[in-house]
Amino acid sequence: MSASPTAKQQPLLAGHWYVIASPHQLRSKPLALERFGERLVLWRQQSGQIVAMPDQCVHRGAQLSGGHIDNDTIVCPFHGFAYDASGQCTVMPCEESWQIPSGFKLQTYTVCEAGDWIWLWRGPETGSLPPPPVEPLLEGLVYGELCDDWNAHYTRAIEVQIDYAHLPFVHKKSIGRFMQGNSFDVGTDLSSGTIKSWLNNHKKGSQQWAAIHYPNTWINSVGGKFYIQAVFIPVAQQRCHVIMRFHHPVKIPLIRQLVSWFGTQLGRKVIKEDRPVVQGQFPANSDDANEKLTPADAGIVGYRKLRRSHQAQLKAEIKPQ
Ligand code: FES
Ligand SMILES: [Fe+2]
């Protein structure tokens, strides 16, 4: 399906668009992904529309991602069964005279491409779906991108992005170098699916804010038209995939590449510093945490509040990862 990528903030509904990949990952071949504890395959139709389905042929369980795309179908590498975008098996080479039973069908997932991300809808599909929470501040900017895999639940990975008090410790050799000895007066704003936080007692506090767009995207304004954006993609219970982008307005060839390179190098250093600490947190899923938080953890408190209200709405309809 397609969706309009215009909304700045969404009301918190029972169900969400999750970023699951960068479009740069999906070329002409099928793409195997593990997301939400399931094996998925993504592929593109000739129109450019993305199809997402389980990476498991209904016939004998082979991985479809090892196959190929032919005339808007994905062809299994094992015995050549082909599936169309609705998941229906349309070609069965070993049974040419057979009327293919309708049960030879794969479930498909609702996905769309917006804001240069691939999103998957997770939740009930009754009525029309809201657009994904694309960040309008990034429109017209260019970016450099990096990715990393963490052995951590994505809730822990996203919470560290609004944890100011860790900066002078975990990042004492990088972005927290000049924050030694600081206390943190954290301001927060919770509105319709977004948790925004900033430092009241920092001279650039008003320009340098960070925000989580629920459920799994984060943006950090570092001043002017420079932003760091990251997505924390649930892979399995204790694994997530992190994609970080450094957005900037510099479009002059070579200087553009240089700025992107510098931004991604810094990003790489910062997430490398975060990773071991976050991977070691217990319990793995912050939903299970029984912690003693302080006022400096206001952003984390806000995120957990939003998450709890989301889970209450979902009830038994779908289990959040
Ligand atoms: S397992 Fe896919 S066609 Fe047989
Ligand atoms: Fe950090």
Tab-separated table of C-alpha atoms and ligand atoms in Angstrom:
chain	number	residue	atom	x	y	z
A	1	MET	CA	0.000	0.000	0.000
A	2	SER	CA	1.085	3.593	-0.254
A	3	ALA	CA	0.669	6.264	2.402
A	4	SER	CA	1.095	10.012	2.402
A	5	PRO	CA	4.291	10.955	4.258
A	6	THR	CA	3.105	14.314	5.502
A	7	ALA	CA	2.157	14.122	9.152
A	8	LYS	CA	4.492	15.733	11.647
A	9	GLN	CA	3.067	13.970	14.650
A	10	GLN	CA	0.548	11.198	14.939
A	11	PRO	CA	-1.992	10.614	17.656
A	12	LEU	CA	-1.014	7.553	19.631
A	13	LEU	CA	-3.082	4.849	18.022
A	14	ALA	CA	-3.361	1.175	18.735
A	15	GLY	CA	-0.822	0.186	16.097
A	16	HIS	CA	2.217	1.863	14.601
A	17	TRP	CA	4.451	2.214	11.601
A	18	TYR	CA	7.917	0.907	12.429
A	19	VAL	CA	10.943	1.726	10.327
A	20	ILE	CA	12.305	-1.697	9.352
A	21	ALA	CA	15.012	-0.870	6.799
A	22	SER	CA	16.706	1.758	4.686
A	23	PRO	CA	15.680	1.719	1.000
A	24	HIS	CA	19.399	1.529	0.168
A	25	GLN	CA	19.320	-2.076	1.405
A	26	LEU	CA	16.667	-3.137	-1.115
A	27	ARG	CA	18.110	-3.350	-4.618
A	28	SER	CA	16.994	-5.568	-7.495
A	29	LYS	CA	17.291	-8.813	-5.518
A	30	PRO	CA	14.977	-10.006	-2.711
A	31	LEU	CA	16.142	-8.855	0.716
A	32	ALA	CA	16.139	-11.198	3.731
A	33	LEU	CA	15.446	-9.466	7.051
A	34	GLU	CA	14.816	-10.668	10.570
A	35	ARG	CA	12.316	-8.338	12.230
A	36	PHE	CA	10.091	-8.745	15.316
A	37	GLY	CA	11.489	-12.253	15.741
A	38	GLU	CA	10.289	-13.309	12.278
A	39	ARG	CA	12.098	-13.988	9.017
A	40	LEU	CA	10.834	-11.659	6.294
A	41	VAL	CA	11.609	-11.196	2.637
A	42	LEU	CA	11.204	-7.823	0.908
A	43	TRP	CA	11.108	-7.340	-2.834
A	44	ARG	CA	10.036	-4.685	-5.312
A	45	GLN	CA	7.434	-4.904	-8.033
A	46	GLN	CA	8.149	-3.247	-11.381
A	47	SER	CA	6.133	-0.230	-10.187
A	48	GLY	CA	8.602	0.222	-7.324
A	49	GLN	CA	6.050	-0.862	-4.692
A	50	ILE	CA	7.583	-2.978	-1.961
A	51	VAL	CA	6.174	-6.374	-0.991
A	52	ALA	CA	6.911	-7.951	2.411
A	53	MET	CA	6.082	-11.556	3.280
A	54	PRO	CA	7.412	-14.401	5.440
A	55	ASP	CA	10.724	-15.675	4.107
A	56	GLN	CA	9.385	-19.210	4.001
A	57	CYS	CA	7.834	-20.992	1.038
A	58	VAL	CA	4.522	-22.711	1.875
A	59	HIS	CA	5.647	-25.795	-0.064
A	60	ARG	CA	8.738	-27.075	1.753
A	61	GLY	CA	9.860	-24.111	3.821
A	62	ALA	CA	12.728	-22.844	1.677
A	63	GLN	CA	13.836	-19.222	2.023
A	64	LEU	CA	12.300	-17.175	-0.764
A	65	SER	CA	15.028	-14.564	-0.350
A	66	GLY	CA	17.366	-17.056	-2.029
A	67	GLY	CA	15.167	-16.979	-5.131
A	68	HIS	CA	14.621	-14.337	-7.780
A	69	ILE	CA	12.000	-11.881	-9.010
A	70	ASP	CA	10.232	-12.627	-12.274
A	71	ASN	CA	7.403	-10.574	-13.758
A	72	ASP	CA	6.145	-9.199	-10.416
A	73	THR	CA	6.420	-12.545	-8.645
A	74	ILE	CA	9.047	-13.953	-6.317
A	75	VAL	CA	10.248	-17.401	-7.370
A	76	CYS	CA	11.310	-19.970	-4.781
A	77	PRO	CA	14.810	-21.371	-5.385
A	78	PHE	CA	13.806	-24.924	-4.345
A	79	HIS	CA	11.060	-26.069	-6.770
A	80	GLY	CA	10.224	-22.847	-8.600
A	81	PHE	CA	6.854	-21.962	-7.055
A	82	ALA	CA	6.124	-18.281	-7.733
A	83	TYR	CA	4.156	-15.903	-5.486
A	84	ASP	CA	2.553	-12.632	-6.534
A	85	ALA	CA	2.314	-9.425	-4.479
A	86	SER	CA	-0.831	-10.678	-2.728
A	87	GLY	CA	1.087	-13.753	-1.563
A	88	GLN	CA	-0.841	-16.124	-3.838
A	89	CYS	CA	1.113	-18.921	-5.500
A	90	THR	CA	0.590	-18.456	-9.239
A	91	VAL	CA	3.138	-20.850	-10.742
A	92	MET	CA	3.781	-24.462	-9.697
A	93	PRO	CA	6.133	-26.106	-12.225
A	94	CYS	CA	5.774	-29.654	-10.824
A	95	GLU	CA	1.955	-29.619	-11.230
A	96	GLU	CA	1.322	-27.946	-14.557
A	97	SER	CA	-2.156	-29.407	-15.061
A	98	TRP	CA	-3.282	-28.545	-11.524
A	99	GLN	CA	-5.617	-25.742	-10.551
A	100	ILE	CA	-3.462	-24.194	-7.812
A	101	PRO	CA	-5.454	-24.371	-4.548
A	102	SER	CA	-6.082	-20.971	-2.917
A	103	GLY	CA	-4.460	-22.264	0.277
A	104	PHE	CA	-1.066	-22.064	-1.405
A	105	LYS	CA	-0.775	-18.511	-0.212
A	106	LEU	CA	1.569	-16.510	1.981
A	107	GLN	CA	0.505	-13.777	4.348
A	108	THR	CA	1.742	-10.319	3.304
A	109	TYR	CA	2.615	-7.367	5.524
A	110	THR	CA	1.593	-3.759	5.003
A	111	VAL	CA	4.681	-1.765	4.093
A	112	CYS	CA	5.399	1.600	2.531
A	113	GLU	CA	8.298	3.839	1.638
A	114	ALA	CA	8.320	7.384	3.010
A	115	GLY	CA	10.911	9.911	4.179
A	116	ASP	CA	13.610	7.659	2.705
A	117	TRP	CA	12.726	4.779	5.032
A	118	ILE	CA	10.864	1.495	4.634
A	119	TRP	CA	8.038	1.224	7.179
A	120	LEU	CA	5.994	-1.781	8.273
A	121	TRP	CA	2.584	-1.420	9.897
A	122	ARG	CA	2.233	-3.421	13.056
A	123	GLY	CA	-1.221	-3.466	14.530
A	124	PRO	CA	-4.856	-3.915	13.590
A	125	GLU	CA	-5.687	-3.014	9.993
A	126	THR	CA	-9.261	-1.883	10.358
A	127	GLY	CA	-10.113	1.380	8.590
A	128	SER	CA	-7.583	3.653	6.944
A	129	LEU	CA	-4.111	3.772	8.422
A	130	PRO	CA	-2.394	7.005	9.487
A	131	PRO	CA	0.691	8.095	7.522
A	132	PRO	CA	4.066	7.121	8.977
A	133	PRO	CA	5.692	9.748	11.254
A	134	VAL	CA	8.102	11.205	8.702
A	135	GLU	CA	10.290	14.007	10.073
A	136	PRO	CA	9.551	17.205	8.070
A	137	LEU	CA	12.658	19.031	9.375
A	138	LEU	CA	14.845	16.805	7.218
A	139	GLU	CA	13.214	17.686	3.933
A	140	GLY	CA	15.736	18.985	1.395
A	141	LEU	CA	18.784	17.956	3.438
A	142	VAL	CA	21.373	15.371	2.415
A	143	TYR	CA	22.832	12.691	4.647
A	144	GLY	CA	25.489	10.097	5.277
A	145	GLU	CA	24.350	6.769	6.741
A	146	LEU	CA	25.824	4.048	8.933
A	147	CYS	CA	24.414	0.966	10.613
A	148	ASP	CA	25.228	-1.315	13.503
A	149	ASP	CA	23.828	-4.426	15.207
A	150	TRP	CA	23.301	-4.443	18.957
A	151	ASN	CA	22.603	-7.399	21.223
A	152	ALA	CA	20.036	-5.342	23.084
A	153	HIS	CA	16.282	-4.900	23.136
A	154	TYR	CA	15.379	-1.832	21.087
A	155	THR	CA	13.735	-0.136	24.084
A	156	ARG	CA	17.120	0.065	25.811
A	157	ALA	CA	18.802	1.315	22.642
A	158	ILE	CA	16.294	4.118	22.151
A	159	GLU	CA	16.222	5.142	25.813
A	160	VAL	CA	19.943	5.883	25.859
A	161	GLN	CA	19.347	8.520	23.188
A	162	ILE	CA	17.397	10.672	25.651
A	163	ASP	CA	19.602	9.902	28.650
A	164	TYR	CA	21.576	13.130	29.196
A	165	ALA	CA	23.325	12.015	32.381
A	166	HIS	CA	25.332	9.337	30.557
A	167	LEU	CA	27.065	11.836	28.267
A	168	PRO	CA	30.021	12.838	30.509
A	169	PHE	CA	30.662	9.196	31.389
A	170	VAL	CA	30.028	6.991	28.356
A	171	HIS	CA	31.055	9.731	25.925
A	172	LYS	CA	33.830	11.363	27.936
A	173	LYS	CA	36.152	11.128	24.934
A	174	SER	CA	33.670	12.441	22.376
A	175	ILE	CA	30.409	14.385	22.658
A	176	GLY	CA	30.432	14.425	26.478
A	177	ARG	CA	33.968	15.787	26.797
A	178	PHE	CA	32.881	19.266	27.873
A	179	MET	CA	30.082	18.091	30.140
A	180	GLN	CA	32.249	16.808	32.960
A	181	GLY	CA	30.875	17.803	36.357
A	182	ASN	CA	27.576	19.021	34.890
A	183	SER	CA	24.242	18.511	36.535
A	184	PHE	CA	21.320	18.188	34.159
A	185	ASP	CA	18.073	20.108	34.268
A	186	VAL	CA	16.094	18.185	31.661
A	187	GLY	CA	12.997	19.664	30.048
A	188	THR	CA	10.505	17.395	28.293
A	189	ASP	CA	7.444	17.725	26.139
A	190	LEU	CA	5.131	14.816	25.439
A	191	SER	CA	2.682	15.296	22.662
A	192	SER	CA	0.869	12.835	20.437
A	193	GLY	CA	3.453	10.121	20.037
A	194	THR	CA	6.573	12.273	20.444
A	195	ILE	CA	8.859	12.704	23.451
A	196	LYS	CA	11.034	15.787	23.078
A	197	SER	CA	13.741	16.621	25.604
A	198	TRP	CA	16.413	19.276	26.043
A	199	LEU	CA	18.711	20.751	28.680
A	200	ASN	CA	17.422	23.873	30.431
A	201	ASN	CA	20.805	24.641	31.972
A	202	HIS	CA	22.867	24.417	28.804
A	203	LYS	CA	23.671	27.487	26.743
A	204	LYS	CA	22.547	25.800	23.532
A	205	GLY	CA	19.672	23.960	25.184
A	206	SER	CA	16.978	25.491	23.011
A	207	GLN	CA	18.726	24.525	19.746
A	208	GLN	CA	20.020	21.151	20.819
A	209	TRP	CA	17.053	18.970	21.553
A	210	ALA	CA	16.356	15.292	21.002
A	211	ALA	CA	13.024	13.657	20.237
A	212	ILE	CA	11.696	10.129	19.929
A	213	HIS	CA	8.891	9.702	17.443
A	214	TYR	CA	7.156	6.667	18.846
A	215	PRO	CA	7.794	3.823	18.307
A	216	ASN	CA	11.325	3.619	16.896
A	217	THR	CA	12.757	6.776	15.330
A	218	TRP	CA	14.859	9.435	17.031
A	219	ILE	CA	16.148	12.826	15.949
A	220	ASN	CA	18.698	15.141	17.521
A	221	SER	CA	18.973	18.780	16.517
A	222	VAL	CA	22.613	19.782	16.851
A	223	GLY	CA	22.158	23.380	15.678
A	224	GLY	CA	21.257	25.101	12.410
A	225	LYS	CA	20.167	22.625	9.759
A	226	PHE	CA	22.309	19.839	11.165
A	227	TYR	CA	20.510	16.812	12.558
A	228	ILE	CA	21.336	13.289	13.619
A	229	GLN	CA	18.590	10.776	13.011
A	230	ALA	CA	18.570	7.172	14.134
A	231	VAL	CA	16.171	4.261	13.995
A	232	PHE	CA	16.188	1.338	16.390
A	233	ILE	CA	14.697	-1.653	14.642
A	234	PRO	CA	13.436	-4.672	16.616
A	235	VAL	CA	15.123	-7.817	15.288
A	236	ALA	CA	14.434	-10.278	18.098
A	237	GLN	CA	13.945	-10.129	21.851
A	238	GLN	CA	17.518	-9.082	22.600
A	239	ARG	CA	18.703	-7.812	19.249
A	240	CYS	CA	18.143	-4.631	17.326
A	241	HIS	CA	19.490	-3.051	14.174
A	242	VAL	CA	20.565	0.583	14.420
A	243	ILE	CA	20.680	2.879	11.387
A	244	MET	CA	22.041	6.376	11.939
A	245	ARG	CA	22.075	9.289	9.501
A	246	PHE	CA	23.889	12.604	9.719
A	247	HIS	CA	21.754	15.175	7.881
A	248	HIS	CA	23.142	18.505	6.696
A	249	PRO	CA	22.475	21.222	4.098
A	250	VAL	CA	25.879	21.174	2.318
A	251	LYS	CA	25.314	20.213	-1.314
A	252	ILE	CA	28.581	21.320	-2.942
A	253	PRO	CA	30.201	18.181	-4.418
A	254	LEU	CA	33.167	16.842	-2.439
A	255	ILE	CA	32.430	19.131	0.529
A	256	ARG	CA	29.078	17.376	0.813
A	257	GLN	CA	30.806	13.983	0.919
A	258	LEU	CA	33.369	15.298	3.387
A	259	VAL	CA	30.702	16.626	5.778
A	260	SER	CA	28.721	13.363	5.484
A	261	TRP	CA	31.879	11.368	6.139
A	262	PHE	CA	32.813	13.446	9.177
A	263	GLY	CA	29.283	13.177	10.600
A	264	THR	CA	29.105	9.419	10.141
A	265	GLN	CA	32.580	8.913	11.619
A	266	LEU	CA	31.522	10.798	14.742
A	267	GLY	CA	28.248	8.831	14.826
A	268	ARG	CA	30.161	5.568	14.554
A	269	LYS	CA	32.354	6.524	17.490
A	270	VAL	CA	29.381	7.558	19.626
A	271	ILE	CA	27.301	4.414	19.051
A	272	LYS	CA	30.373	2.262	19.612
A	273	GLU	CA	30.677	3.906	23.028
A	274	ASP	CA	26.981	3.332	23.817
A	275	ARG	CA	26.756	-0.260	22.621
A	276	PRO	CA	28.595	-2.197	25.396
A	277	VAL	CA	26.818	-0.318	28.183
A	278	VAL	CA	23.372	-0.813	26.655
A	279	GLN	CA	24.031	-4.468	25.834
A	280	GLY	CA	24.882	-5.055	29.483
A	281	GLN	CA	21.696	-3.522	30.915
A	282	PHE	CA	19.412	-5.818	32.858
A	283	PRO	CA	16.620	-6.623	32.386
A	284	ALA	CA	17.006	-6.564	28.621
A	285	ASN	CA	13.562	-5.118	27.895
A	286	SER	CA	12.956	-1.819	29.673
A	287	ASP	CA	9.291	-2.826	30.118
A	288	ASP	CA	10.510	-5.232	32.797
A	289	ALA	CA	12.688	-2.655	34.556
A	290	ASN	CA	12.164	-1.771	38.194
A	291	GLU	CA	14.594	1.134	38.441
A	292	LYS	CA	15.165	4.181	40.636
A	293	LEU	CA	14.984	7.050	38.164
A	294	THR	CA	15.895	10.692	38.905
A	295	PRO	CA	14.645	14.021	37.473
A	296	ALA	CA	17.473	13.880	34.904
A	297	ASP	CA	15.765	10.765	33.504
A	298	ALA	CA	12.660	12.755	32.560
A	299	GLY	CA	12.868	11.767	28.879
A	300	ILE	CA	13.025	8.084	29.769
A	301	VAL	CA	10.079	8.464	32.120
A	302	GLY	CA	8.132	10.071	29.258
A	303	TYR	CA	9.028	7.321	26.818
A	304	ARG	CA	7.968	4.598	29.240
A	305	LYS	CA	4.716	6.383	29.961
A	306	LEU	CA	3.920	6.527	26.261
A	307	ARG	CA	4.891	2.897	25.803
A	308	ARG	CA	2.690	1.768	28.681
A	309	SER	CA	-0.287	3.644	27.287
A	310	HIS	CA	0.363	2.113	23.859
A	311	GLN	CA	0.506	-1.370	25.300
A	312	ALA	CA	-2.684	-0.814	27.257
A	313	GLN	CA	-4.455	0.182	24.039
A	314	LEU	CA	-3.154	-2.784	22.141
A	315	LYS	CA	-4.335	-5.148	24.880
A	316	ALA	CA	-4.292	-8.642	23.465
A	317	GLU	CA	-4.590	-7.580	19.823
A	318	ILE	CA	-0.882	-7.876	19.117
A	319	LYS	CA	2.112	-8.401	21.330
A	320	PRO	CA	4.525	-5.419	21.138
A	321	GLN	CA	8.140	-6.430	20.580
B	1	FES	S1	10.089	-25.196	-1.093
B	1	FES	FE1	9.587	-23.548	-2.338
B	1	FES	S2	8.930	-24.428	-4.163
B	1	FES	FE2	9.336	-26.118	-2.897
B	2	FE	FE	25.086	7.743	24.152
